[in-house]
Structure formats: structure tokens, C-alpha cells
Short mmCIF file of C-alpha atoms and ligand atoms in Angstrom, two decimals:
data_model
loop_
_atom_site.label_atom_id
_atom_site.label_comp_id
_atom_site.label_asym_id
_atom_site.label_seq_id
_atom_site.Cartn_x
_atom_site.Cartn_y
_atom_site.Cartn_z
CA MET Z 20 25.58 37.89 -23.34
CA ILE Z 21 24.37 41.49 -23.06
CA GLN Z 22 23.89 43.27 -19.76
CA LYS Z 23 22.60 46.79 -19.19
CA VAL Z 24 24.07 48.64 -16.22
CA VAL Z 25 24.53 52.13 -14.87
CA LEU Z 26 28.18 52.85 -14.10
CA SER Z 27 28.62 55.54 -11.46
CA PHE Z 28 32.15 56.87 -11.42
CA PRO Z 29 33.54 58.56 -8.30
CA VAL Z 30 35.32 61.88 -8.77
CA ASP Z 31 38.79 60.36 -8.80
CA ALA Z 32 37.85 57.68 -11.33
CA THR Z 33 36.33 59.77 -14.10
CA ASP Z 34 39.71 60.51 -15.64
CA ARG Z 35 40.85 56.92 -15.67
CA SER Z 36 40.51 54.79 -18.77
CA LEU Z 37 38.39 52.14 -17.08
CA THR Z 38 36.03 51.68 -20.00
CA TYR Z 39 39.02 51.38 -22.33
CA ASP Z 40 40.38 48.65 -20.03
CA LEU Z 41 37.08 46.78 -20.30
CA VAL Z 42 37.55 46.56 -24.04
CA LYS Z 43 41.26 45.74 -24.06
CA GLN Z 44 41.57 43.49 -21.02
CA TYR Z 45 38.18 41.78 -20.92
CA ASP Z 46 37.07 41.90 -24.54
CA ILE Z 47 33.84 43.61 -23.53
CA ARG Z 48 31.99 45.62 -26.17
CA ILE Z 49 30.41 48.77 -24.77
CA ASN Z 50 27.40 50.54 -26.17
CA ILE Z 51 26.89 53.85 -24.37
CA LEU Z 52 23.17 54.65 -24.21
CA LYS Z 53 23.38 57.73 -22.01
CA ALA Z 54 26.24 59.68 -20.47
CA GLU Z 55 26.36 62.24 -17.68
CA ILE Z 56 30.02 62.90 -17.04
CA GLN Z 57 31.77 66.20 -16.37
CA ALA Z 58 35.51 66.60 -15.86
CA GLY Z 59 36.40 66.76 -12.18
CA LYS Z 60 32.99 65.53 -11.05
CA SER Z 61 31.36 62.16 -10.54
CA GLY Z 62 29.56 60.79 -13.55
CA ASN Z 63 27.10 58.18 -14.73
CA LEU Z 64 26.98 56.05 -17.83
CA LEU Z 65 24.06 53.92 -18.95
CA VAL Z 66 25.69 51.21 -21.02
CA GLU Z 67 25.14 47.86 -22.63
CA LEU Z 68 28.04 45.50 -22.00
CA GLU Z 69 28.41 42.56 -24.35
CA ALA Z 70 30.86 39.71 -23.76
CA GLU Z 71 31.19 36.09 -22.77
CA PRO Z 72 29.58 35.66 -19.31
CA GLN Z 73 32.87 35.02 -17.51
CA LYS Z 74 34.58 38.02 -19.11
CA LEU Z 75 31.58 40.15 -18.24
CA ASP Z 76 31.74 39.10 -14.59
CA GLU Z 77 35.49 39.74 -14.47
CA GLY Z 78 35.12 43.14 -16.10
CA ILE Z 79 32.38 44.21 -13.70
CA ALA Z 80 34.47 43.02 -10.74
CA TYR Z 81 37.35 45.09 -12.11
CA LEU Z 82 35.16 48.20 -12.22
CA ILE Z 83 33.90 47.66 -8.68
CA ALA Z 84 37.47 47.14 -7.43
CA ASN Z 85 38.29 50.54 -8.94
CA GLY Z 86 35.54 52.33 -7.08
CA VAL Z 87 32.85 52.28 -9.75
CA THR Z 88 29.30 51.51 -8.63
CA VAL Z 89 27.65 49.07 -11.02
CA SER Z 90 23.84 49.08 -10.88
CA PRO Z 91 21.92 46.54 -12.95
CA VAL Z 92 19.21 48.00 -15.13
CA SER Z 93 16.04 46.08 -15.61
CA SER Z 94 14.65 46.09 -19.09
CA LYS Z 95 11.03 45.64 -19.81
CA VAL Z 96 10.24 43.99 -23.11
CA SER Z 97 6.74 44.04 -24.44
CA TYR Z 98 5.01 43.41 -27.74
CA ASP Z 99 1.82 44.57 -29.37
CA GLU Z 100 -0.14 41.37 -29.01
CA LYS Z 101 -3.17 42.38 -31.05
CA TRP Z 102 -1.15 42.58 -34.29
CA CYS Z 103 0.81 39.35 -33.76
CA ILE Z 104 0.37 36.79 -36.55
CA HIS Z 105 2.08 34.04 -34.47
CA CYS Z 106 4.65 33.39 -37.18
CA GLY Z 107 7.25 32.17 -34.65
CA ASN Z 108 10.18 34.23 -35.94
CA CYS Z 109 10.77 35.75 -32.52
CA VAL Z 110 10.56 32.32 -30.86
CA SER Z 111 13.45 31.11 -33.00
CA ALA Z 112 15.51 34.14 -31.98
CA CYS Z 113 14.77 33.87 -28.26
CA PHE Z 114 17.37 31.49 -26.83
CA SER Z 115 16.23 32.05 -23.23
CA HIS Z 116 12.81 30.58 -24.15
CA ALA Z 117 10.97 33.61 -22.86
CA LEU Z 118 8.96 33.44 -26.09
CA THR Z 119 7.20 30.19 -26.90
CA ILE Z 120 4.57 28.85 -29.26
CA GLY Z 121 2.98 25.44 -28.80
CA ALA Z 122 -0.03 23.28 -28.13
CA PRO Z 123 -2.84 23.69 -27.41
CA ASP Z 124 -3.38 27.15 -28.90
CA TRP Z 125 -0.24 27.58 -31.06
CA LYS Z 126 -0.16 31.26 -30.15
CA LEU Z 127 2.79 33.31 -28.98
CA HIS Z 128 3.36 33.37 -25.21
CA PHE Z 129 5.81 35.64 -23.40
CA ASN Z 130 7.32 34.85 -19.99
CA PRO Z 131 8.96 38.08 -18.76
CA ASP Z 132 10.76 36.21 -15.96
CA LYS Z 133 12.89 34.39 -18.53
CA CYS Z 134 13.65 37.46 -20.62
CA ILE Z 135 17.30 38.55 -20.51
CA ALA Z 136 16.66 41.64 -22.63
CA CYS Z 137 18.99 40.53 -25.41
CA LYS Z 138 16.79 42.40 -27.94
CA LEU Z 139 17.02 39.69 -30.57
CA CYS Z 140 13.24 39.60 -30.87
CA LEU Z 141 13.17 43.28 -31.81
CA LYS Z 142 15.12 42.50 -34.97
CA SER Z 143 13.38 39.25 -35.75
CA CYS Z 144 9.75 40.38 -35.82
CA PRO Z 145 8.68 41.24 -39.38
CA LEU Z 146 5.94 43.49 -38.01
CA LYS Z 147 8.24 45.29 -35.53
CA LEU Z 148 5.89 44.58 -32.64
CA PHE Z 149 8.47 44.54 -29.83
CA ARG Z 150 9.38 47.45 -27.58
CA ILE Z 151 12.02 47.74 -24.87
CA GLU Z 152 12.13 50.16 -21.95
CA PHE Z 153 14.82 50.64 -19.33
CA ALA Z 154 14.53 51.35 -15.63
CA GLU Z 155 17.22 51.35 -12.98
CA SER Z 156 16.58 48.52 -10.55
S1 SF4 A 215 14.64 40.35 -25.44
FE1 SF4 A 215 15.72 38.39 -25.88
S2 SF4 A 215 15.18 37.07 -24.13
FE2 SF4 A 215 13.71 38.79 -24.13
S3 SF4 A 215 11.96 38.06 -25.28
FE3 SF4 A 215 13.30 39.14 -26.75
S4 SF4 A 215 14.62 37.51 -27.62
FE4 SF4 A 215 13.68 36.67 -25.76
S1 SF4 A 216 7.80 37.59 -34.83
FE1 SF4 A 216 6.25 39.20 -34.42
S2 SF4 A 216 4.42 38.53 -35.56
FE2 SF4 A 216 5.81 36.75 -35.41
S3 SF4 A 216 5.13 35.63 -33.54
FE3 SF4 A 216 6.75 37.04 -32.92
S4 SF4 A 216 5.66 38.91 -32.26
FE4 SF4 A 216 4.23 37.71 -33.47
#
């Protein structure tokens, strides 16, 4: 499971190895997308956290217990519909069933409400039709 969040560190937490602890104690992989941290000041990290759901929940609870504000980031996935050839590759990759193809029209349909922003469709589309944008929610 992948979750995008903004981590806001209070002044007294920026020097602690909280992100290191996420990796070592909770087996969470961290992909830092954007960082705004200065020594001695509060800081923000936009990150993707990847782990088993339970480990992810435990790791986020650990951050919150240590004074870090964890803000979910909503991701907006879209695709360029006019070029879609309805090959179904992205449907196979989308385990949340946000992408479907079926009767009666056998065309690709996207349900944003089911999208968990895992980005697997971005890699699976041979025509590279998918885009992802981030916005703090
Ligand atoms: S980002 Fe993931 S859940 Fe969303 S449409 Fe693509 S494959 Fe499906
Ligand atoms: S993989 Fe790309 S071309 Fe194929 S159905 Fe999905 S969006 Fe359309």
C-alpha cells in the first residue's frame, strides 16, 4: 500500500531520526517528493510511504505520538481519454477496480472514488496516457 502525506515536523523534532525509525521499526519505504527542512526550524516533507497497511498505520501513529503532523495528500489521477485504445492493460494493473472495461461498450471507465493513487496504471499504459497530480487535502 502506498500513501502520500505531508509530514510537518515541530522545531524540536527535526533533529530526531523519526524517518529512519519508520524504515527500521515499521519496515516503511519512504520516497521523499519534496522537502522544506532547515536546522533549528520546523519543516515539511511531502513523502510517499509504502508498507503493509498495518505497518503503515503503526508508523503514522508513531509519528503523531512524536509530535509530527501527518496530513493526507489527495492525488488526482487522470488519463488522456481521446488517445485510449481500450487495450485493458491498465485495468489489469488496477487492483482497486477504479479502472474497468466491460459490457456494453467495452471501453475504459475510470471511477476516481475508488482510486488509491498507487500509480500502477502510469507504468502499465503503453501509450503513457496517465497523469498524476498532488494536492494537500
Ligand atoms: S492510480 Fe492505481 S488505483 Fe488509481 S487508477 Fe491507477 S492503478 Fe487504479
Ligand atoms: S492501458 Fe492506456 S491505452 Fe490501454 S486501456 Fe488503459 S489508458 Fe487506454
